[in-house]
Every structure is written in structure tokens, then in C-alpha cells.
Amino acid sequence: MSSDQTPEDKHKDQLPPVDPRIEARRNDVRTRRRLRVWITVGVAFVLVAAGFGISQSPLLDVDEIEVIGGPRTGADQILEAAGVEVGTPLLGLDLSGPRKSIAALPWVDQVRSSRTWGGKVTFDVTEREAVAQIPVDEGWALADGQGRVLEVTTTSANLPVVLISPVPQPGGWLRSAALPLLEASEALIPLQGEDIGSISLVNGQVIVDLPGGGEVLWGGRDDPRGKAVALATMLARVVDEDCLERLQKIDLSVPELPSLTPKDACP
């Protein structure tokens, strides 16, 4: 043995020669394993390529966009805000962004979205309800019960008038001090007419004006509907218009026990 021969080489020299048929069988097994690996890789590549091709094909495109609800906003404005177009691939289409954009429109309250593999995308929109109108330079600003400004119009609506400032542009929010005024306004919508004037905040108190200079002390924010019913009951008892004008104060702080203070005696 050469002095340069390692123990491993010496061990190999001592092994009996391998039968050529066994060696051939081993080589055949190795070849089949490599072939299976390459076939698996090839099939995976074909599937990935086919999936990508299908995802970019018209078979999985947006074919139809439907808008449900949103009459005040309008379907055209909703679709413009969504930014989803016919022909957009369905795979990878994230509808959270379009929902946020639609929800930013002034009248929109909630947005739900769905899609089908048939290529239809749907936006279901629920809008807010105006509960008060606020006088502004341009006319009247409509606001919902949460203080969101919905629209500015030149035409007065059949809603109670709330006096509050500043008033932001549509889509903006009134300051928190407006919330008790809006709650009172919403409760007084059924009474909207000649017997109800503007609603304002005076020294931290919600005041409802009456014809002839009288006023209603609304009290706290508890039970606004109960207070509206109590006010309607008291006004119904004042059948004389002249007597209504002589009312000084109606206190609704305790709606179960409203009090009336006249300037003069009424019949």
C-alpha cells in the first residue's frame, strides 16, 4: 500500500467487487428518482403558469359591477369612488380600499362588498338620515344624528332648525357640542311645523324656541323621545293661538313632570 493511501481508500480496496447487475439496478433507481423530481418540478411549473394565465384571462375578470342602495349619493358617484372597472382581474382584487373610498362620501354610512367567480362585484350601500338643517351662507346644511354634514342645499327641508357653528363642508363633522341639539332635533321631527322654532345651545342648556318668544328648556340628554311626547301633549292643550304666544317657558327637564310658565293667564 502506498504511504499516501488513506484508511478510507484502504477500506474500499478491501471490499469485494460489486456485481455489474446490482450496480446497473442502482443506477436505474437513481435515474428514476431524478426523473420523478424533474417531472414534479415540471408539473408544478405548468400549474403555476396555467394558474397565472387563467387569473389574467377574461375568464376571471370583473364582468359586472352592481350598486345596491345609495339613492342620495347616486350609483355613478359610488362607482367613481370605488375605482373598480370592468375587466379588472378578480384574483388579487382587494375590495377594502374601494369600501373606504365609498364610506368617505358624505351620505354613506355603511358599505358591504361581495364578488362571485362569475365576474360580478357588488357594493351594498346604506345611507345616513338627516335629522336637522343648519342655516349657512350657501343655504342649509343637512346633518345626521352623529354630527356628520351630509349636504348643503339652497332649499329648506322639512326638518327642525339647529343653530350651531362652525359648519364644515359635506363629509365633515360638527363639534361635539352639537350632539345634544341633534338628538333633540331628531326627537322633534314629528312636531316640525309652526309650533317649533329653532334649537340652540344657551349657557350649556338646549333651548327650543316657541312662537311669540317663549322657549322650551330641554334639560339633559336623557329620554329625548319622551320629552318630545310631553311637549306635544302640552302644546295640544294650548288650543288658542294667542295663548300659545303668551307662553314664557316650558320645562322638560323631567319629562314625566313638565312645567309650564305663562306670561299671562290663558283661558
Backbone as JSON, one array per atom type, in Angstrom:
{
  "sequence": "MSSDQTPEDKHKDQLPPVDPRIEARRNDVRTRRRLRVWITVGVAFVLVAAGFGISQSPLLDVDEIEVIGGPRTGADQILEAAGVEVGTPLLGLDLSGPRKSIAALPWVDQVRSSRTWGGKVTFDVTEREAVAQIPVDEGWALADGQGRVLEVTTTSANLPVVLISPVPQPGGWLRSAALPLLEASEALIPLQGEDIGSISLVNGQVIVDLPGGGEVLWGGRDDPRGKAVALATMLARVVDEDCLERLQKIDLSVPELPSLTPKDACP",
  "N": [[0.84, -1.18, 0.0], [0.49, 2.21, -0.73], [2.2, 4.94, 0.82], [0.72, 7.21, 0.82], [-1.91, 6.5, 0.89], [-5.18, 6.68, 2.21], [-7.04, 5.66, 5.21], [-9.71, 5.24, 4.43], [-9.51, 4.74, 1.7], [-8.07, 2.4, 1.85], [-9.99, 0.8, 3.04], [-11.9, 0.66, 1.02], [-10.46, -0.73, -0.89], [-10.44, -3.2, 0.23], [-13.05, -4.09, -0.01], [-15.35, -6.37, -1.55], [-15.68, -6.77, -5.11], [-18.41, -5.09, -6.8], [-21.33, -6.57, -8.09], [-21.98, -6.26, -11.52], [-24.66, -6.24, -12.38], [-26.09, -5.5, -10.1], [-25.05, -2.96, -9.71], [-25.99, -1.74, -12.01], [-28.7, -1.86, -11.53], [-28.89, -0.14, -9.33], [-28.1, 2.25, -10.49], [-30.23, 2.57, -12.23], [-32.35, 2.99, -10.44], [-31.54, 5.43, -9.31], [-31.71, 7.05, -11.56], [-34.46, 6.96, -12.11], [-35.46, 8.23, -9.82], [-34.4, 10.81, -10.13], [-35.76, 11.48, -12.46], [-38.43, 11.5, -11.57], [-38.32, 13.66, -9.81], [-37.76, 15.77, -11.61], [-40.04, 15.65, -13.17], [-42.0, 16.28, -11.29], [-41.24, 18.91, -10.67], [-41.6, 20.06, -13.18], [-44.39, 19.71, -13.6], [-45.39, 21.28, -11.49], [-44.47, 23.79, -12.3], [-45.89, 24.09, -14.69], [-48.51, 24.13, -13.69], [-48.48, 26.44, -12.1], [-47.93, 28.37, -14.06], [-50.19, 28.01, -15.65], [-52.2, 28.7, -13.83], [-51.57, 31.4, -13.37], [-51.96, 32.36, -15.93], [-54.7, 31.89, -16.28], [-55.7, 33.55, -14.28], [-55.18, 36.02, -15.34], [-56.71, 36.08, -17.51], [-59.72, 36.71, -19.46], [-61.57, 35.01, -18.3], [-61.6, 35.17, -15.52], [-62.16, 37.82, -14.92], [-63.55, 41.01, -13.85], [-66.79, 41.3, -14.73], [-69.19, 42.57, -14.27], [-70.5, 45.25, -12.33], [-72.31, 45.98, -9.55], [-74.45, 48.22, -7.83], [-76.1, 48.53, -4.83], [-78.62, 50.21, -3.16], [-78.04, 53.54, -1.76], [-79.42, 55.94, -2.82], [-79.37, 58.75, -2.44], [-76.72, 59.39, -2.77], [-76.03, 58.3, -5.3], [-75.46, 56.02, -7.96], [-73.45, 56.42, -9.89], [-71.58, 58.13, -8.67], [-70.81, 56.52, -6.56], [-69.6, 54.35, -7.91], [-67.51, 55.71, -9.12], [-66.02, 56.48, -6.89], [-65.32, 53.96, -5.93], [-63.58, 52.91, -7.87], [-63.21, 50.53, -9.23], [-63.04, 48.72, -12.18], [-64.67, 47.3, -15.05], [-63.24, 44.36, -16.33], [-61.08, 44.2, -14.68], [-58.79, 41.96, -13.1], [-60.08, 39.33, -11.09], [-58.74, 37.76, -9.17], [-56.64, 38.68, -6.58], [-57.87, 41.11, -6.3], [-58.5, 43.57, -4.08], [-61.02, 44.56, -2.04], [-61.22, 46.22, 0.12], [-60.08, 48.76, -0.01], [-61.73, 50.15, -2.0], [-64.13, 50.08, -0.46], [-63.53, 51.8, 1.7], [-63.15, 54.19, 0.33], [-65.71, 54.64, -0.7], [-67.14, 54.86, 1.68], [-66.26, 57.3, 2.54], [-67.79, 59.17, 1.24], [-70.2, 61.75, 1.71], [-73.0, 61.1, 2.36], [-72.91, 58.4, 2.91], [-73.18, 55.65, 5.09], [-72.72, 52.85, 5.81], [-70.88, 50.27, 4.12], [-70.98, 47.36, 2.27], [-69.39, 44.68, 0.59], [-69.12, 42.31, -2.1], [-68.19, 39.48, -4.16], [-68.35, 37.35, -7.01], [-67.26, 34.29, -8.56], [-68.19, 34.29, -11.02], [-67.76, 36.76, -12.03], [-68.95, 39.05, -11.0], [-69.15, 41.98, -9.12], [-70.32, 43.44, -6.16], [-71.55, 46.28, -4.47], [-73.01, 47.14, -1.54], [-74.79, 49.65, -0.22], [-75.54, 51.59, 2.6], [-77.24, 54.43, 3.58], [-76.99, 57.55, 5.44], [-79.31, 59.32, 7.62], [-80.81, 62.46, 7.5], [-81.31, 64.65, 10.23], [-81.56, 67.21, 10.98], [-81.5, 70.7, 9.99], [-79.19, 73.25, 9.23], [-78.67, 76.68, 9.22], [-76.64, 78.22, 6.81], [-74.27, 80.23, 4.94], [-74.55, 79.5, 2.26], [-77.06, 78.47, 2.18], [-78.73, 75.87, 3.4], [-77.45, 73.48, 5.61], [-77.5, 70.02, 5.84], [-77.59, 67.63, 8.44], [-76.71, 64.56, 10.1], [-77.66, 62.4, 12.9], [-75.28, 61.84, 14.19], [-73.67, 63.94, 13.8], [-72.53, 64.39, 11.33], [-72.01, 66.27, 8.43], [-74.07, 66.28, 5.71], [-74.96, 67.4, 3.32], [-75.18, 70.47, 1.47], [-77.72, 72.64, 0.73], [-79.81, 74.8, -1.23], [-82.43, 74.9, -0.71], [-84.86, 74.86, 1.81], [-85.39, 72.22, 4.1], [-87.87, 69.91, 5.39], [-87.33, 69.88, 8.25], [-86.33, 70.23, 11.71], [-84.75, 73.3, 12.77], [-81.44, 73.8, 13.58], [-79.18, 75.71, 15.44], [-75.9, 76.19, 15.16], [-72.36, 76.5, 15.09], [-68.89, 76.26, 14.08], [-69.74, 75.21, 10.69], [-68.7, 72.51, 8.92], [-67.58, 71.48, 5.59], [-69.57, 69.29, 3.43], [-69.36, 65.92, 4.47], [-67.68, 66.43, 6.53], [-67.44, 66.84, 10.15], [-69.56, 68.03, 12.73], [-68.86, 69.92, 15.74], [-68.58, 68.38, 19.0], [-70.38, 69.54, 20.75], [-72.69, 69.87, 19.36], [-74.13, 67.53, 19.41], [-76.19, 67.03, 21.52], [-78.1, 68.88, 20.6], [-78.75, 67.85, 18.1], [-79.85, 65.42, 18.85], [-82.16, 66.3, 20.17], [-83.38, 67.54, 18.01], [-83.88, 65.38, 16.25], [-85.75, 63.97, 17.76], [-87.82, 65.79, 17.71], [-88.75, 65.89, 15.14], [-91.32, 64.81, 14.34], [-92.91, 66.88, 15.27], [-92.36, 69.02, 13.75], [-93.09, 72.13, 12.46], [-95.31, 74.92, 12.65], [-95.35, 75.25, 15.41], [-92.86, 74.84, 16.49], [-89.73, 76.29, 16.9], [-86.36, 77.35, 16.29], [-83.52, 75.38, 17.43], [-81.17, 75.66, 19.93], [-78.06, 76.2, 21.72], [-77.73, 77.5, 24.82], [-75.89, 78.93, 27.23], [-74.97, 76.39, 27.91], [-77.31, 74.97, 27.97], [-79.9, 73.2, 26.26], [-82.11, 74.81, 24.21], [-85.34, 75.24, 22.95], [-86.97, 77.21, 20.73], [-90.15, 78.91, 20.84], [-93.14, 80.08, 19.15], [-93.81, 83.58, 19.44], [-91.88, 84.2, 21.28], [-91.56, 82.54, 23.47], [-89.99, 79.73, 25.17], [-88.51, 76.45, 25.32], [-87.16, 74.59, 27.85], [-84.99, 72.15, 27.46], [-83.48, 70.39, 28.97], [-81.43, 67.64, 30.16], [-79.69, 65.05, 28.24], [-81.15, 62.78, 28.4], [-83.79, 60.55, 27.54], [-84.95, 61.72, 25.02], [-87.11, 61.28, 23.23], [-89.26, 60.89, 24.95], [-89.45, 63.44, 26.02], [-90.17, 64.87, 23.76], [-92.71, 63.84, 23.3], [-94.0, 64.71, 25.63], [-93.86, 67.49, 25.24], [-95.41, 67.74, 22.91], [-97.88, 66.96, 23.92], [-98.43, 69.0, 25.75], [-98.51, 71.25, 24.08], [-100.68, 70.6, 22.53], [-102.75, 71.02, 24.23], [-102.89, 73.69, 24.39], [-104.93, 75.33, 22.77], [-105.61, 77.81, 21.86], [-104.3, 80.19, 19.75], [-103.41, 82.74, 20.44], [-102.93, 82.35, 23.11], [-100.81, 80.57, 22.98], [-98.81, 82.25, 22.1], [-98.41, 83.68, 24.38], [-97.04, 82.12, 26.06], [-94.32, 81.61, 28.25], [-92.33, 79.84, 29.19], [-91.53, 76.37, 28.92], [-90.7, 73.69, 30.81], [-88.86, 70.87, 30.38], [-87.17, 69.28, 31.79], [-87.69, 67.19, 33.51], [-89.31, 64.86, 32.01], [-91.6, 63.41, 32.74], [-92.86, 65.08, 34.47], [-93.57, 67.75, 33.28], [-93.32, 71.32, 33.26], [-95.14, 74.42, 32.98], [-94.81, 77.8, 32.27], [-96.63, 80.59, 32.01], [-96.73, 83.86, 30.43], [-98.95, 85.47, 30.73], [-102.22, 84.87, 32.03], [-103.95, 82.14, 30.61], [-106.89, 81.22, 28.77]],
  "CA": [[0.0, 0.0, 0.0], [1.24, 3.46, -0.81], [2.2, 5.7, 2.06], [-0.27, 8.29, 0.71], [-3.27, 5.94, 0.88], [-5.92, 6.94, 3.45], [-7.76, 4.48, 5.72], [-10.92, 5.02, 3.64], [-9.1, 4.08, 0.46], [-7.68, 1.05, 2.18], [-11.22, 0.06, 3.27], [-12.52, 0.4, -0.28], [-9.69, -1.76, -1.59], [-10.73, -4.49, 0.83], [-14.41, -4.51, -0.32], [-15.44, -7.23, -2.73], [-16.21, -6.06, -6.28], [-19.87, -5.08, -6.91], [-21.87, -7.24, -9.26], [-22.43, -5.26, -12.52], [-26.13, -6.18, -12.45], [-26.55, -4.71, -8.95], [-24.69, -1.57, -9.98], [-26.91, -1.24, -13.04], [-30.01, -1.64, -10.89], [-28.75, 1.07, -8.52], [-28.1, 3.4, -11.41], [-31.59, 2.71, -12.75], [-33.15, 3.61, -9.37], [-31.16, 6.84, -9.22], [-32.24, 7.74, -12.74], [-35.91, 7.11, -11.95], [-35.69, 9.25, -8.81], [-34.16, 12.13, -10.75], [-36.82, 11.72, -13.42], [-39.64, 11.88, -10.81], [-38.11, 15.03, -9.31], [-37.92, 16.72, -12.72], [-41.46, 15.65, -13.57], [-42.73, 17.06, -10.27], [-40.92, 20.33, -10.88], [-42.23, 20.49, -14.42], [-45.84, 19.81, -13.4], [-45.63, 22.45, -10.64], [-44.26, 24.98, -13.13], [-47.02, 24.2, -15.63], [-49.7, 24.54, -12.94], [-48.33, 27.85, -11.74], [-48.08, 29.16, -15.28], [-51.59, 27.95, -16.07], [-52.98, 29.5, -12.89], [-51.33, 32.82, -13.65], [-52.61, 32.69, -17.2], [-56.15, 31.96, -16.08], [-56.02, 34.73, -13.46], [-55.09, 37.2, -16.18], [-57.56, 35.91, -18.68], [-61.08, 37.21, -19.28], [-62.41, 34.07, -17.56], [-61.67, 35.6, -14.12], [-62.21, 39.28, -14.88], [-64.79, 41.64, -13.41], [-67.69, 41.48, -15.87], [-70.35, 43.39, -13.9], [-70.41, 45.92, -11.04], [-73.66, 46.34, -9.13], [-74.6, 49.07, -6.65], [-77.38, 48.38, -4.16], [-78.84, 51.31, -2.23], [-77.36, 54.8, -2.05], [-80.13, 56.81, -3.75], [-78.97, 60.15, -2.31], [-75.36, 59.52, -3.31], [-76.06, 58.0, -6.72], [-74.6, 54.89, -8.36], [-72.28, 56.9, -10.63], [-70.59, 58.64, -7.71], [-70.3, 55.36, -5.8], [-68.69, 53.61, -8.78], [-66.31, 56.52, -9.3], [-65.23, 56.39, -5.66], [-64.8, 52.6, -5.8], [-62.42, 52.79, -8.74], [-63.12, 49.19, -9.81], [-63.51, 48.77, -13.56], [-64.9, 46.04, -15.76], [-62.0, 43.88, -16.92], [-60.08, 44.03, -13.63], [-58.69, 40.57, -12.65], [-60.71, 39.06, -9.8], [-57.72, 37.31, -8.23], [-55.82, 39.79, -6.11], [-58.67, 42.33, -6.17], [-58.77, 43.89, -2.68], [-62.17, 45.46, -2.01], [-61.21, 47.07, 1.32], [-59.82, 50.13, -0.45], [-62.97, 50.72, -2.53], [-65.11, 50.3, 0.61], [-63.14, 53.0, 2.44], [-63.39, 55.36, -0.53], [-67.16, 54.86, -0.76], [-67.58, 55.3, 3.01], [-65.88, 58.71, 2.72], [-68.81, 60.02, 0.64], [-70.94, 62.34, 2.83], [-74.24, 60.44, 2.76], [-72.73, 56.96, 3.11], [-73.0, 55.2, 6.46], [-72.06, 51.55, 5.8], [-70.64, 49.68, 2.8], [-70.64, 45.94, 2.22], [-69.0, 44.3, -0.76], [-69.03, 40.87, -2.37], [-67.84, 39.14, -5.54], [-68.57, 35.96, -7.41], [-66.32, 33.84, -9.58], [-68.8, 34.57, -12.32], [-67.29, 38.05, -12.5], [-69.82, 40.13, -10.53], [-68.78, 42.66, -7.88], [-71.48, 44.16, -5.65], [-71.39, 47.19, -3.34], [-74.3, 47.37, -0.89], [-74.57, 50.91, 0.49], [-76.58, 52.12, 3.49], [-77.0, 55.86, 3.73], [-77.37, 58.22, 6.68], [-80.56, 60.06, 7.58], [-80.72, 63.83, 8.01], [-82.22, 64.9, 11.35], [-81.61, 68.65, 11.26], [-80.94, 71.6, 9.0], [-78.44, 74.32, 9.87], [-78.51, 77.79, 8.29], [-75.28, 78.61, 6.42], [-74.29, 81.28, 3.91], [-75.0, 78.95, 0.97], [-78.43, 78.0, 2.28], [-78.99, 74.99, 4.54], [-76.62, 72.28, 5.71], [-78.19, 68.9, 6.45], [-76.7, 66.84, 9.3], [-77.33, 63.37, 10.71], [-77.65, 62.39, 14.36], [-73.92, 61.7, 14.7], [-72.96, 65.19, 13.58], [-71.89, 64.46, 10.02], [-72.66, 67.15, 7.47], [-74.4, 65.43, 4.57], [-75.21, 68.12, 2.07], [-75.58, 71.88, 1.57], [-78.73, 72.87, -0.29], [-80.41, 76.14, -1.19], [-83.84, 74.73, -0.38], [-85.1, 74.44, 3.18], [-86.0, 70.89, 4.24], [-88.89, 69.81, 6.43], [-86.6, 69.41, 9.42], [-86.07, 71.28, 12.69], [-83.58, 74.14, 12.53], [-80.46, 73.8, 14.66], [-78.23, 76.81, 15.34], [-74.58, 75.75, 15.63], [-71.27, 76.87, 14.2], [-68.84, 76.34, 12.61], [-70.29, 74.09, 9.93], [-67.72, 72.1, 7.89], [-68.09, 71.06, 4.28], [-70.16, 67.94, 3.45], [-68.39, 64.88, 4.79], [-67.04, 66.79, 7.79], [-68.18, 66.57, 11.39], [-69.81, 69.12, 13.65], [-68.22, 69.73, 17.03], [-69.34, 67.5, 19.89], [-71.44, 70.3, 21.41], [-73.9, 69.81, 18.53], [-74.83, 66.25, 19.56], [-77.48, 67.13, 22.2], [-79.03, 69.61, 19.74], [-79.19, 66.93, 17.06], [-80.74, 64.44, 19.49], [-83.45, 66.97, 20.35], [-83.96, 67.77, 16.68], [-84.41, 64.12, 15.74], [-86.95, 63.65, 18.52], [-88.86, 66.78, 17.41], [-89.14, 65.85, 13.73], [-92.77, 64.68, 14.17], [-93.58, 68.12, 15.65], [-91.88, 70.1, 12.91], [-94.18, 72.94, 11.92], [-95.39, 76.28, 13.17], [-95.23, 75.29, 16.87], [-91.48, 74.6, 16.89], [-88.76, 77.18, 16.28], [-85.0, 76.84, 16.2], [-82.94, 74.71, 18.59], [-79.84, 76.23, 20.13], [-77.39, 75.92, 22.99], [-77.59, 78.76, 25.55], [-75.27, 78.69, 28.54], [-74.88, 74.96, 28.12], [-78.65, 74.37, 28.0], [-80.59, 73.08, 24.98], [-83.3, 75.64, 24.22], [-86.18, 75.17, 21.76], [-87.79, 78.42, 20.65], [-91.57, 78.8, 20.54], [-93.69, 81.32, 18.6], [-94.12, 84.62, 20.42], [-90.76, 84.45, 22.19], [-91.43, 81.54, 24.52], [-88.91, 78.77, 24.98], [-88.58, 75.15, 25.98], [-85.91, 74.13, 28.48], [-84.97, 70.73, 27.11], [-82.85, 69.6, 30.03], [-80.3, 66.79, 29.77], [-79.78, 64.26, 27.02], [-81.91, 61.57, 28.67], [-85.16, 60.37, 27.06], [-85.39, 62.77, 24.1], [-88.43, 60.99, 22.66], [-90.23, 61.16, 25.99], [-89.6, 64.89, 26.12], [-90.92, 65.32, 22.58], [-94.12, 63.47, 23.53], [-94.51, 65.62, 26.66], [-94.05, 68.8, 24.63], [-96.55, 67.66, 22.01], [-99.09, 66.91, 24.74], [-98.69, 70.32, 26.32], [-98.89, 72.17, 23.01], [-102.02, 70.23, 22.07], [-103.72, 71.56, 25.18], [-102.96, 75.14, 24.16], [-105.67, 75.39, 21.5], [-105.73, 79.21, 21.47], [-103.03, 80.67, 19.21], [-102.96, 83.88, 21.24], [-102.38, 81.81, 24.36], [-99.51, 80.0, 22.65], [-97.85, 83.34, 22.01], [-98.18, 84.23, 25.7], [-96.23, 81.18, 26.84], [-92.97, 82.07, 28.53], [-91.37, 78.75, 29.34], [-91.93, 75.0, 29.22], [-89.52, 73.0, 31.34], [-88.94, 69.42, 30.15], [-86.04, 68.63, 32.46], [-88.26, 65.91, 33.95], [-90.41, 64.71, 31.04], [-92.81, 62.9, 33.39], [-93.47, 66.2, 35.18], [-93.25, 69.0, 32.6], [-93.95, 72.5, 33.87], [-95.44, 75.49, 32.03], [-94.86, 79.13, 32.89], [-97.18, 81.57, 31.06], [-96.53, 85.27, 30.71], [-100.25, 85.91, 31.2], [-103.17, 83.77, 32.2], [-104.57, 81.66, 29.37], [-108.21, 80.66, 29.0]],
  "C": [[0.87, 1.23, 0.0], [1.16, 4.18, 0.51], [1.17, 6.8, 2.05], [-1.69, 7.77, 0.79], [-3.91, 6.16, 2.25], [-6.58, 5.67, 3.93], [-9.02, 4.19, 4.92], [-10.59, 4.3, 2.34], [-8.72, 2.62, 0.72], [-8.91, 0.17, 2.38], [-11.9, -0.29, 1.95], [-11.79, -0.71, -1.03], [-10.03, -3.15, -1.05], [-12.13, -4.99, 0.53], [-14.43, -5.4, -1.54], [-16.01, -6.45, -3.91], [-17.73, -6.21, -6.35], [-20.28, -5.76, -8.2], [-22.37, -6.18, -10.25], [-23.95, -5.15, -12.6], [-26.71, -5.36, -11.29], [-26.26, -3.24, -9.18], [-25.63, -0.96, -11.01], [-28.28, -0.95, -12.44], [-29.99, -0.36, -10.04], [-28.81, 2.32, -9.4], [-29.5, 3.65, -11.97], [-32.5, 3.38, -11.72], [-32.84, 5.08, -9.25], [-31.75, 7.64, -10.38], [-33.74, 7.97, -12.61], [-36.23, 8.18, -10.91], [-35.49, 10.65, -9.39], [-35.28, 12.49, -11.72], [-38.11, 12.17, -12.7], [-39.52, 13.31, -10.29], [-38.33, 16.05, -10.43], [-39.37, 16.78, -13.21], [-42.29, 16.47, -12.59], [-42.5, 18.55, -10.45], [-41.62, 20.86, -12.13], [-43.73, 20.67, -14.29], [-46.17, 21.04, -12.57], [-45.49, 23.74, -11.45], [-45.44, 25.19, -14.09], [-48.28, 24.66, -14.91], [-49.65, 26.0, -12.55], [-48.54, 28.75, -12.95], [-49.53, 29.18, -15.75], [-52.47, 28.78, -15.15], [-52.81, 30.98, -13.13], [-52.02, 33.23, -14.94], [-54.11, 32.81, -17.07], [-56.52, 33.2, -15.31], [-55.98, 36.0, -14.28], [-55.98, 37.13, -17.41], [-58.94, 36.47, -18.41], [-61.98, 36.26, -18.5], [-62.58, 34.48, -16.11], [-61.55, 37.11, -14.02], [-63.52, 39.75, -14.27], [-65.63, 41.93, -14.65], [-68.84, 42.43, -15.57], [-70.12, 43.98, -12.51], [-71.8, 46.43, -10.68], [-73.61, 47.2, -7.87], [-76.01, 48.9, -6.11], [-77.51, 49.51, -3.14], [-78.13, 52.58, -2.68], [-78.09, 55.73, -2.98], [-79.71, 58.27, -3.66], [-77.58, 60.38, -2.9], [-75.33, 59.32, -4.81], [-75.04, 56.94, -7.09], [-73.35, 55.38, -9.07], [-71.19, 57.39, -9.69], [-69.99, 57.51, -6.89], [-69.29, 54.58, -6.64], [-67.4, 54.4, -9.01], [-65.42, 56.45, -8.08], [-64.61, 55.01, -5.51], [-63.57, 52.39, -6.66], [-62.22, 51.4, -9.33], [-63.75, 49.24, -11.2], [-63.76, 47.37, -14.11], [-63.6, 45.63, -16.47], [-60.88, 43.7, -15.91], [-60.0, 42.56, -13.21], [-59.3, 40.39, -11.26], [-59.69, 38.63, -8.75], [-56.82, 38.48, -7.86], [-56.57, 41.09, -5.97], [-59.04, 42.52, -4.7], [-59.89, 44.93, -2.63], [-62.2, 46.35, -0.77], [-60.97, 48.53, 0.95], [-61.04, 50.8, -1.05], [-64.02, 50.98, -1.45], [-64.8, 51.57, 1.39], [-63.42, 54.26, 1.62], [-64.88, 55.67, -0.62], [-67.66, 55.4, 0.58], [-67.22, 56.75, 3.28], [-66.88, 59.67, 2.09], [-69.78, 60.48, 1.73], [-72.16, 61.56, 3.29], [-74.06, 58.99, 3.18], [-72.46, 56.65, 4.58], [-72.22, 53.89, 6.49], [-71.93, 51.05, 4.36], [-70.28, 48.22, 2.98], [-70.33, 45.58, 0.77], [-68.94, 42.79, -0.88], [-68.63, 40.69, -3.82], [-68.13, 37.68, -5.79], [-67.53, 35.6, -8.46], [-66.92, 33.96, -10.97], [-68.45, 35.95, -12.85], [-68.13, 39.23, -12.04], [-69.33, 40.66, -9.19], [-69.96, 43.52, -7.45], [-71.06, 45.03, -4.47], [-72.78, 47.5, -2.8], [-74.13, 48.55, 0.07], [-75.79, 51.27, 1.33], [-76.26, 53.58, 3.77], [-77.47, 56.38, 5.1], [-78.71, 58.94, 6.5], [-80.34, 61.44, 8.19], [-81.74, 64.02, 9.13], [-82.35, 66.39, 11.65], [-81.07, 69.42, 10.07], [-80.35, 72.8, 9.72], [-78.28, 75.46, 8.87], [-77.03, 78.12, 8.07], [-75.4, 79.64, 5.31], [-74.85, 80.77, 2.59], [-76.45, 78.49, 1.0], [-78.62, 77.21, 3.56], [-78.08, 73.77, 4.47], [-77.42, 71.2, 6.43], [-77.19, 68.06, 7.25], [-77.45, 65.63, 9.85], [-77.15, 63.41, 12.22], [-76.28, 62.25, 14.97], [-73.09, 62.94, 14.46], [-72.24, 65.28, 12.26], [-72.7, 65.37, 9.1], [-72.84, 66.38, 6.17], [-74.46, 66.19, 3.25], [-75.49, 69.59, 2.41], [-76.52, 72.16, 0.41], [-79.29, 74.28, -0.15], [-81.87, 76.09, -0.79], [-84.0, 74.23, 1.04], [-85.82, 73.09, 3.2], [-87.05, 70.92, 5.34], [-88.29, 69.17, 7.67], [-86.46, 70.54, 10.42], [-84.78, 72.02, 12.37], [-82.7, 74.13, 13.77], [-79.47, 74.93, 14.41], [-76.91, 76.38, 15.97], [-73.55, 76.22, 14.63], [-69.95, 76.45, 14.86], [-69.42, 75.08, 11.97], [-69.28, 73.71, 8.85], [-68.4, 71.75, 6.58], [-68.7, 69.66, 4.38], [-69.09, 66.86, 3.59], [-67.65, 65.16, 6.08], [-67.97, 66.58, 8.96], [-68.35, 67.84, 12.21], [-69.11, 68.86, 14.98], [-69.16, 68.98, 17.98], [-70.48, 68.22, 20.59], [-72.75, 70.24, 20.64], [-74.72, 68.55, 18.81], [-76.14, 66.35, 20.35], [-78.52, 67.9, 21.4], [-79.59, 68.7, 18.67], [-80.12, 65.86, 17.62], [-82.12, 65.04, 19.7], [-84.15, 67.17, 19.02], [-84.58, 66.51, 16.13], [-85.71, 63.75, 16.45], [-88.12, 64.56, 18.14], [-89.3, 66.77, 15.95], [-90.65, 65.68, 13.56], [-93.53, 65.97, 14.49], [-93.19, 69.29, 14.76], [-93.06, 70.83, 12.27], [-94.17, 74.3, 12.59], [-95.14, 76.35, 14.67], [-93.79, 75.15, 17.36], [-90.58, 75.57, 16.14], [-87.39, 76.53, 16.23], [-84.55, 76.22, 17.52], [-81.51, 75.21, 18.73], [-79.31, 75.86, 21.5], [-77.12, 77.27, 23.66], [-77.08, 78.45, 26.95], [-75.26, 77.2, 28.89], [-76.21, 74.24, 28.16], [-79.23, 74.32, 26.59], [-81.92, 73.83, 25.1], [-84.03, 75.48, 22.89], [-87.09, 76.39, 21.77], [-89.23, 78.08, 20.3], [-92.05, 80.11, 19.91], [-94.03, 82.31, 19.71], [-93.03, 84.85, 21.43], [-90.64, 83.48, 23.33], [-90.33, 80.53, 24.19], [-89.17, 77.5, 25.77], [-87.21, 74.84, 26.56], [-85.88, 72.61, 28.32], [-84.4, 69.86, 28.21], [-81.71, 68.76, 29.49], [-80.59, 65.97, 28.52], [-80.6, 62.98, 27.22], [-83.31, 61.65, 28.07], [-85.63, 61.48, 26.13], [-86.78, 62.52, 23.51], [-89.53, 61.23, 23.7], [-90.48, 62.65, 26.14], [-90.4, 65.44, 24.94], [-92.4, 65.01, 22.75], [-94.74, 64.41, 24.56], [-94.77, 67.0, 26.09], [-95.25, 68.79, 23.7], [-97.86, 67.65, 22.79], [-99.44, 68.28, 25.29], [-99.13, 71.31, 25.24], [-100.29, 71.86, 22.49], [-103.09, 70.8, 22.99], [-103.9, 73.07, 25.0], [-103.62, 75.34, 22.81], [-105.78, 76.82, 20.99], [-104.36, 79.71, 20.99], [-102.51, 81.86, 20.0], [-102.35, 83.42, 22.55], [-101.0, 81.22, 24.13], [-98.44, 81.08, 22.62], [-97.55, 83.95, 23.37], [-97.41, 83.26, 26.62], [-94.83, 81.73, 27.04], [-91.97, 80.91, 28.54], [-92.09, 77.44, 29.57], [-90.66, 74.26, 29.64], [-89.73, 71.49, 31.2], [-87.79, 68.67, 30.82], [-86.44, 67.26, 33.01], [-89.47, 65.66, 33.07], [-91.7, 64.17, 31.65], [-93.56, 64.0, 34.12], [-93.12, 67.53, 34.51], [-93.97, 70.17, 33.29], [-94.08, 73.61, 32.83], [-95.52, 76.8, 32.79], [-95.38, 80.12, 31.86], [-96.81, 82.99, 31.44], [-97.8, 85.86, 31.31], [-101.12, 84.69, 31.35], [-103.82, 83.42, 30.87], [-105.95, 81.11, 29.71], [-108.15, 79.14, 29.1]]
}
